[in-house]
Amino acid sequence: FGTADSKAERVFMQLLRWHLEHDKFVSPNKSVSYAPSVFAKHPQAELRTRLEASYQTGKILWLSGRPSEAREYFAPNLELAAQLGNNLARCESLCALGVISHETGNVVEAQSLLEEALELARKEKHVAAEVQALGNLSGVYRDLGRVAEARIMLQRTVDLCREAKLRHAQGLSLFNLAAMHHTLGDLAVARRIYEESTAILRETGN
C-alpha cells in the first residue's frame, strides 16, 4: 500500500520546494512538529495530505502534554474529513478531541464527542475504530458514575476484538476490563482477567 505514502511524500517535497524557491523558512521556531504543522495549513497542500499532517501534528502535541494546542489541529480535521467524505478520519479526530476534553475536565463534551465517534465507527462497520471509541467512552461513563455501563462497554470491546481476531487489542481491552472489575471490587474476577490479558500481551510481543 505504498501509493498513499509515495503521494504524501511527493506533496511534502513539493511544499518544501515551494518554501525554498520563495526564500521562506518553514517555521521561525523549530520543534518536533514544525514542518507538518506549517504544511497542514499551507494552501497548496492537497486535502488528504493536509488531513494526515494536521492529525499527526495534533498527535505529537498531545503526546507532548500540550492538549490545548493539539485541539487546534484535531478540530479542523473534522471539516477536512467531511470534505473528503472520510468517516474514519472523522472518527479518529472525534476520539482524539473526546479524550482531550476528558483529560481537561470537560466530561460532558467528551461524552458527546465520543458517542458521535462510536456512531460513525458502527456506521462504517470498522471494528478497530469501534473498539477505540468504546474504550475511551467507558472512561467517561466511569467518571460520570455510570460504572456498570462502563463495564459493559469494556466487555464489548473484548468481544469485538475476539471476533475480529485483533489479538493485541484484545489483550489491551482485557487489561482495561480487569481494572474496571478492580474498581468495582470484583478482585477475583479482576485477577483472572488480568492474567488472561498479560498472557495475550506476552504472546503478541508487548
PDB file of C-alpha atoms in Angstrom:
ATOM      1  CA  PHE A   1       0.000   0.000   0.000  1.00  0.00           C
ATOM      2  CA  GLY A   2       2.809   2.354  -0.987  1.00  0.00           C
ATOM      3  CA  THR A   3       0.727   4.595  -3.226  1.00  0.00           C
ATOM      4  CA  ALA A   4      -0.625   6.808  -0.452  1.00  0.00           C
ATOM      5  CA  ASP A   5       2.795   7.024   1.211  1.00  0.00           C
ATOM      6  CA  SER A   6       4.564   7.990  -2.013  1.00  0.00           C
ATOM      7  CA  LYS A   7       1.868  10.554  -2.785  1.00  0.00           C
ATOM      8  CA  ALA A   8       2.194  12.088   0.675  1.00  0.00           C
ATOM      9  CA  GLU A   9       5.975  12.233   0.283  1.00  0.00           C
ATOM     10  CA  ARG A  10       5.619  13.867  -3.160  1.00  0.00           C
ATOM     11  CA  VAL A  11       3.317  16.568  -1.815  1.00  0.00           C
ATOM     12  CA  PHE A  12       5.597  17.110   1.192  1.00  0.00           C
ATOM     13  CA  MET A  13       8.573  17.642  -1.132  1.00  0.00           C
ATOM     14  CA  GLN A  14       6.539  19.972  -3.385  1.00  0.00           C
ATOM     15  CA  LEU A  15       5.661  22.134  -0.394  1.00  0.00           C
ATOM     16  CA  LEU A  16       9.251  22.121   0.859  1.00  0.00           C
ATOM     17  CA  ARG A  17      10.453  23.102  -2.639  1.00  0.00           C
ATOM     18  CA  TRP A  18       7.897  25.954  -2.722  1.00  0.00           C
ATOM     19  CA  HIS A  19       9.258  27.345   0.558  1.00  0.00           C
ATOM     20  CA  LEU A  20      12.855  27.106  -0.687  1.00  0.00           C
ATOM     21  CA  GLU A  21      12.072  28.732  -4.048  1.00  0.00           C
ATOM     22  CA  HIS A  22      10.354  31.638  -2.294  1.00  0.00           C
ATOM     23  CA  ASP A  23      13.164  32.012   0.274  1.00  0.00           C
ATOM     24  CA  LYS A  24      10.742  31.257   3.092  1.00  0.00           C
ATOM     25  CA  PHE A  25      11.525  29.351   6.266  1.00  0.00           C
ATOM     26  CA  VAL A  26       9.080  26.570   7.026  1.00  0.00           C
ATOM     27  CA  SER A  27       8.843  27.932  10.563  1.00  0.00           C
ATOM     28  CA  PRO A  28      10.780  30.555  12.533  1.00  0.00           C
ATOM     29  CA  ASN A  29      10.693  28.308  15.612  1.00  0.00           C
ATOM     30  CA  LYS A  30      11.958  24.787  15.109  1.00  0.00           C
ATOM     31  CA  SER A  31      10.274  21.988  17.029  1.00  0.00           C
ATOM     32  CA  VAL A  32       9.421  18.319  16.606  1.00  0.00           C
ATOM     33  CA  SER A  33       6.259  19.284  14.736  1.00  0.00           C
ATOM     34  CA  TYR A  34       7.222  22.468  12.893  1.00  0.00           C
ATOM     35  CA  ALA A  35       7.195  21.178   9.291  1.00  0.00           C
ATOM     36  CA  PRO A  36       3.955  19.135   9.450  1.00  0.00           C
ATOM     37  CA  SER A  37       2.148  21.943  11.274  1.00  0.00           C
ATOM     38  CA  VAL A  38       3.046  24.556   8.646  1.00  0.00           C
ATOM     39  CA  PHE A  39       2.317  22.216   5.752  1.00  0.00           C
ATOM     40  CA  ALA A  40      -1.012  21.231   7.294  1.00  0.00           C
ATOM     41  CA  LYS A  41      -2.143  24.840   6.885  1.00  0.00           C
ATOM     42  CA  HIS A  42      -0.490  25.542   3.528  1.00  0.00           C
ATOM     43  CA  PRO A  43      -2.982  26.463   0.760  1.00  0.00           C
ATOM     44  CA  GLN A  44      -1.156  24.305  -1.810  1.00  0.00           C
ATOM     45  CA  ALA A  45      -1.391  21.145   0.267  1.00  0.00           C
ATOM     46  CA  GLU A  46      -3.810  18.539  -1.055  1.00  0.00           C
ATOM     47  CA  LEU A  47      -6.706  17.786   1.273  1.00  0.00           C
ATOM     48  CA  ARG A  48      -5.627  14.223   2.073  1.00  0.00           C
ATOM     49  CA  THR A  49      -2.095  15.342   2.897  1.00  0.00           C
ATOM     50  CA  ARG A  50      -3.357  18.266   4.986  1.00  0.00           C
ATOM     51  CA  LEU A  51      -5.637  15.856   6.835  1.00  0.00           C
ATOM     52  CA  GLU A  52      -2.772  13.497   7.671  1.00  0.00           C
ATOM     53  CA  ALA A  53      -0.307  16.289   8.518  1.00  0.00           C
ATOM     54  CA  SER A  54      -2.835  18.006  10.776  1.00  0.00           C
ATOM     55  CA  TYR A  55      -3.696  14.762  12.598  1.00  0.00           C
ATOM     56  CA  GLN A  56      -0.044  13.793  13.118  1.00  0.00           C
ATOM     57  CA  THR A  57       0.842  17.280  14.393  1.00  0.00           C
ATOM     58  CA  GLY A  58      -2.075  17.142  16.834  1.00  0.00           C
ATOM     59  CA  LYS A  59      -0.936  13.727  17.997  1.00  0.00           C
ATOM     60  CA  ILE A  60       2.638  14.944  18.594  1.00  0.00           C
ATOM     61  CA  LEU A  61       1.405  17.935  20.578  1.00  0.00           C
ATOM     62  CA  TRP A  62      -0.999  15.768  22.582  1.00  0.00           C
ATOM     63  CA  LEU A  63       1.730  13.250  23.466  1.00  0.00           C
ATOM     64  CA  SER A  64       3.984  16.177  24.384  1.00  0.00           C
ATOM     65  CA  GLY A  65       1.459  17.255  27.032  1.00  0.00           C
ATOM     66  CA  ARG A  66       0.064  20.214  25.085  1.00  0.00           C
ATOM     67  CA  PRO A  67      -3.645  19.322  24.726  1.00  0.00           C
ATOM     68  CA  SER A  68      -4.893  22.862  24.036  1.00  0.00           C
ATOM     69  CA  GLU A  69      -2.530  23.208  21.080  1.00  0.00           C
ATOM     70  CA  ALA A  70      -3.359  19.689  19.890  1.00  0.00           C
ATOM     71  CA  ARG A  71      -7.051  20.593  19.825  1.00  0.00           C
ATOM     72  CA  GLU A  72      -6.279  23.354  17.295  1.00  0.00           C
ATOM     73  CA  TYR A  73      -5.161  20.672  14.819  1.00  0.00           C
ATOM     74  CA  PHE A  74      -7.696  17.938  15.566  1.00  0.00           C
ATOM     75  CA  ALA A  75     -10.728  20.243  15.340  1.00  0.00           C
ATOM     76  CA  PRO A  76     -10.152  21.418  11.701  1.00  0.00           C
ATOM     77  CA  ASN A  77      -9.686  17.778  10.727  1.00  0.00           C
ATOM     78  CA  LEU A  78     -13.412  17.204  11.210  1.00  0.00           C
ATOM     79  CA  GLU A  79     -14.167  19.646   8.405  1.00  0.00           C
ATOM     80  CA  LEU A  80     -11.371  18.315   6.183  1.00  0.00           C
ATOM     81  CA  ALA A  81     -12.553  14.731   6.694  1.00  0.00           C
ATOM     82  CA  ALA A  82     -16.137  15.777   5.888  1.00  0.00           C
ATOM     83  CA  GLN A  83     -14.956  17.386   2.635  1.00  0.00           C
ATOM     84  CA  LEU A  84     -13.229  14.140   1.713  1.00  0.00           C
ATOM     85  CA  GLY A  85     -16.178  12.010   2.841  1.00  0.00           C
ATOM     86  CA  ASN A  86     -13.791  10.145   5.136  1.00  0.00           C
ATOM     87  CA  ASN A  87     -15.844   8.996   8.125  1.00  0.00           C
ATOM     88  CA  LEU A  88     -12.986   7.001   9.627  1.00  0.00           C
ATOM     89  CA  ALA A  89     -10.801  10.109   9.742  1.00  0.00           C
ATOM     90  CA  ARG A  90     -13.706  11.960  11.357  1.00  0.00           C
ATOM     91  CA  CYS A  91     -13.972   9.164  13.900  1.00  0.00           C
ATOM     92  CA  GLU A  92     -10.244   9.392  14.730  1.00  0.00           C
ATOM     93  CA  SER A  93     -10.448  13.150  15.227  1.00  0.00           C
ATOM     94  CA  LEU A  94     -13.614  12.885  17.323  1.00  0.00           C
ATOM     95  CA  CYS A  95     -11.919  10.298  19.539  1.00  0.00           C
ATOM     96  CA  ALA A  96      -8.849  12.493  19.939  1.00  0.00           C
ATOM     97  CA  LEU A  97     -10.960  15.548  20.787  1.00  0.00           C
ATOM     98  CA  GLY A  98     -13.069  13.457  23.173  1.00  0.00           C
ATOM     99  CA  VAL A  99     -10.010  12.208  25.052  1.00  0.00           C
ATOM    100  CA  ILE A 100      -8.602  15.750  25.283  1.00  0.00           C
ATOM    101  CA  SER A 101     -11.930  17.040  26.627  1.00  0.00           C
ATOM    102  CA  HIS A 102     -11.979  14.216  29.176  1.00  0.00           C
ATOM    103  CA  GLU A 103      -8.397  14.846  30.262  1.00  0.00           C
ATOM    104  CA  THR A 104      -9.045  18.581  30.660  1.00  0.00           C
ATOM    105  CA  GLY A 105     -12.150  18.028  32.789  1.00  0.00           C
ATOM    106  CA  ASN A 106     -14.948  18.607  30.274  1.00  0.00           C
ATOM    107  CA  VAL A 107     -16.635  15.239  30.744  1.00  0.00           C
ATOM    108  CA  VAL A 108     -19.978  16.219  29.177  1.00  0.00           C
ATOM    109  CA  GLU A 109     -18.287  17.419  25.968  1.00  0.00           C
ATOM    110  CA  ALA A 110     -16.136  14.290  25.953  1.00  0.00           C
ATOM    111  CA  GLN A 111     -19.255  12.114  26.147  1.00  0.00           C
ATOM    112  CA  SER A 112     -20.877  13.912  23.196  1.00  0.00           C
ATOM    113  CA  LEU A 113     -17.749  13.672  21.008  1.00  0.00           C
ATOM    114  CA  LEU A 114     -17.066  10.026  21.786  1.00  0.00           C
ATOM    115  CA  GLU A 115     -20.680   8.964  21.299  1.00  0.00           C
ATOM    116  CA  GLU A 116     -20.582  10.604  17.866  1.00  0.00           C
ATOM    117  CA  ALA A 117     -17.323   8.770  17.127  1.00  0.00           C
ATOM    118  CA  LEU A 118     -18.910   5.473  18.179  1.00  0.00           C
ATOM    119  CA  GLU A 119     -21.908   6.081  15.927  1.00  0.00           C
ATOM    120  CA  LEU A 120     -19.630   6.754  12.941  1.00  0.00           C
ATOM    121  CA  ALA A 121     -17.490   3.678  13.646  1.00  0.00           C
ATOM    122  CA  ARG A 122     -20.578   1.474  13.731  1.00  0.00           C
ATOM    123  CA  LYS A 123     -21.929   3.087  10.574  1.00  0.00           C
ATOM    124  CA  GLU A 124     -18.672   2.258   8.799  1.00  0.00           C
ATOM    125  CA  LYS A 125     -18.591  -1.225  10.398  1.00  0.00           C
ATOM    126  CA  HIS A 126     -14.963  -0.612  11.380  1.00  0.00           C
ATOM    127  CA  VAL A 127     -14.160  -2.816  14.360  1.00  0.00           C
ATOM    128  CA  ALA A 128     -10.888  -1.179  15.426  1.00  0.00           C
ATOM    129  CA  ALA A 129     -12.499   2.276  15.393  1.00  0.00           C
ATOM    130  CA  GLU A 130     -15.480   0.981  17.376  1.00  0.00           C
ATOM    131  CA  VAL A 131     -13.147  -0.581  19.952  1.00  0.00           C
ATOM    132  CA  GLN A 132     -11.244   2.704  20.275  1.00  0.00           C
ATOM    133  CA  ALA A 133     -14.410   4.762  20.710  1.00  0.00           C
ATOM    134  CA  LEU A 134     -15.954   2.317  23.194  1.00  0.00           C
ATOM    135  CA  GLY A 135     -12.764   2.096  25.232  1.00  0.00           C
ATOM    136  CA  ASN A 136     -12.459   5.863  25.519  1.00  0.00           C
ATOM    137  CA  LEU A 137     -16.176   6.296  26.196  1.00  0.00           C
ATOM    138  CA  SER A 138     -16.077   3.745  29.009  1.00  0.00           C
ATOM    139  CA  GLY A 139     -13.684   6.007  30.921  1.00  0.00           C
ATOM    140  CA  VAL A 140     -16.100   8.907  30.555  1.00  0.00           C
ATOM    141  CA  TYR A 141     -19.038   6.802  31.773  1.00  0.00           C
ATOM    142  CA  ARG A 142     -16.964   5.638  34.737  1.00  0.00           C
ATOM    143  CA  ASP A 143     -16.250   9.242  35.738  1.00  0.00           C
ATOM    144  CA  LEU A 144     -19.934  10.091  35.344  1.00  0.00           C
ATOM    145  CA  GLY A 145     -20.726   7.397  37.900  1.00  0.00           C
ATOM    146  CA  ARG A 146     -22.189   5.034  35.311  1.00  0.00           C
ATOM    147  CA  VAL A 147     -19.712   2.289  36.199  1.00  0.00           C
ATOM    148  CA  ALA A 148     -21.926  -0.687  35.337  1.00  0.00           C
ATOM    149  CA  GLU A 149     -22.465   0.686  31.816  1.00  0.00           C
ATOM    150  CA  ALA A 150     -18.732   1.370  31.503  1.00  0.00           C
ATOM    151  CA  ARG A 151     -18.002  -2.271  32.364  1.00  0.00           C
ATOM    152  CA  ILE A 152     -20.457  -3.472  29.694  1.00  0.00           C
ATOM    153  CA  MET A 153     -18.705  -1.239  27.137  1.00  0.00           C
ATOM    154  CA  LEU A 154     -15.314  -2.699  28.008  1.00  0.00           C
ATOM    155  CA  GLN A 155     -16.679  -6.241  27.806  1.00  0.00           C
ATOM    156  CA  ARG A 156     -17.988  -5.342  24.344  1.00  0.00           C
ATOM    157  CA  THR A 157     -14.500  -4.222  23.260  1.00  0.00           C
ATOM    158  CA  VAL A 158     -13.124  -7.594  24.362  1.00  0.00           C
ATOM    159  CA  ASP A 159     -15.840  -9.460  22.444  1.00  0.00           C
ATOM    160  CA  LEU A 160     -15.301  -7.368  19.297  1.00  0.00           C
ATOM    161  CA  CYS A 161     -11.540  -7.958  19.372  1.00  0.00           C
ATOM    162  CA  ARG A 162     -12.015 -11.683  19.903  1.00  0.00           C
ATOM    163  CA  GLU A 163     -14.471 -11.947  16.989  1.00  0.00           C
ATOM    164  CA  ALA A 164     -12.198  -9.937  14.671  1.00  0.00           C
ATOM    165  CA  LYS A 165      -9.069 -11.753  15.889  1.00  0.00           C
ATOM    166  CA  LEU A 166      -7.425  -8.470  16.924  1.00  0.00           C
ATOM    167  CA  ARG A 167      -5.190 -10.238  19.393  1.00  0.00           C
ATOM    168  CA  HIS A 168      -3.100  -7.351  20.726  1.00  0.00           C
ATOM    169  CA  ALA A 169      -6.138  -5.073  21.023  1.00  0.00           C
ATOM    170  CA  GLN A 170      -7.919  -7.888  22.854  1.00  0.00           C
ATOM    171  CA  GLY A 171      -5.103  -8.028  25.404  1.00  0.00           C
ATOM    172  CA  LEU A 172      -5.318  -4.278  25.989  1.00  0.00           C
ATOM    173  CA  SER A 173      -9.110  -4.413  26.272  1.00  0.00           C
ATOM    174  CA  LEU A 174      -8.867  -7.218  28.820  1.00  0.00           C
ATOM    175  CA  PHE A 175      -6.372  -5.166  30.821  1.00  0.00           C
ATOM    176  CA  ASN A 176      -8.836  -2.238  30.926  1.00  0.00           C
ATOM    177  CA  LEU A 177     -11.679  -4.599  31.842  1.00  0.00           C
ATOM    178  CA  ALA A 178      -9.601  -6.037  34.696  1.00  0.00           C
ATOM    179  CA  ALA A 179      -9.014  -2.509  36.017  1.00  0.00           C
ATOM    180  CA  MET A 180     -12.750  -1.827  35.865  1.00  0.00           C
ATOM    181  CA  HIS A 181     -13.576  -5.002  37.833  1.00  0.00           C
ATOM    182  CA  HIS A 182     -10.947  -3.986  40.375  1.00  0.00           C
ATOM    183  CA  THR A 183     -12.717  -0.610  40.726  1.00  0.00           C
ATOM    184  CA  LEU A 184     -15.998  -2.456  41.284  1.00  0.00           C
ATOM    185  CA  GLY A 185     -14.391  -4.590  43.994  1.00  0.00           C
ATOM    186  CA  ASP A 186     -14.552  -7.847  41.993  1.00  0.00           C
ATOM    187  CA  LEU A 187     -10.967  -8.733  42.874  1.00  0.00           C
ATOM    188  CA  ALA A 188     -11.085 -12.429  41.940  1.00  0.00           C
ATOM    189  CA  VAL A 189     -12.592 -11.626  38.533  1.00  0.00           C
ATOM    190  CA  ALA A 190     -10.108  -8.792  38.038  1.00  0.00           C
ATOM    191  CA  ARG A 191      -7.158 -11.105  38.753  1.00  0.00           C
ATOM    192  CA  ARG A 192      -8.405 -13.772  36.321  1.00  0.00           C
ATOM    193  CA  ILE A 193      -8.943 -11.230  33.522  1.00  0.00           C
ATOM    194  CA  TYR A 194      -5.592  -9.578  34.229  1.00  0.00           C
ATOM    195  CA  GLU A 195      -3.789 -12.939  33.905  1.00  0.00           C
ATOM    196  CA  GLU A 196      -5.524 -13.571  30.570  1.00  0.00           C
ATOM    197  CA  SER A 197      -4.557 -10.073  29.425  1.00  0.00           C
ATOM    198  CA  THR A 198      -0.856 -10.452  30.303  1.00  0.00           C
ATOM    199  CA  ALA A 199      -0.719 -13.876  28.595  1.00  0.00           C
ATOM    200  CA  ILE A 200      -2.031 -12.390  25.344  1.00  0.00           C
ATOM    201  CA  LEU A 201       0.246  -9.336  25.520  1.00  0.00           C
ATOM    202  CA  ARG A 202       3.278 -11.604  26.064  1.00  0.00           C
ATOM    203  CA  GLU A 203       2.168 -13.722  23.123  1.00  0.00           C
ATOM    204  CA  THR A 204       1.901 -10.662  20.862  1.00  0.00           C
ATOM    205  CA  GLY A 205       5.310  -9.414  21.997  1.00  0.00           C
ATOM    206  CA  ASN A 206       4.153  -6.491  24.142  1.00  0.00           C
TER     207      ASN A 206
END
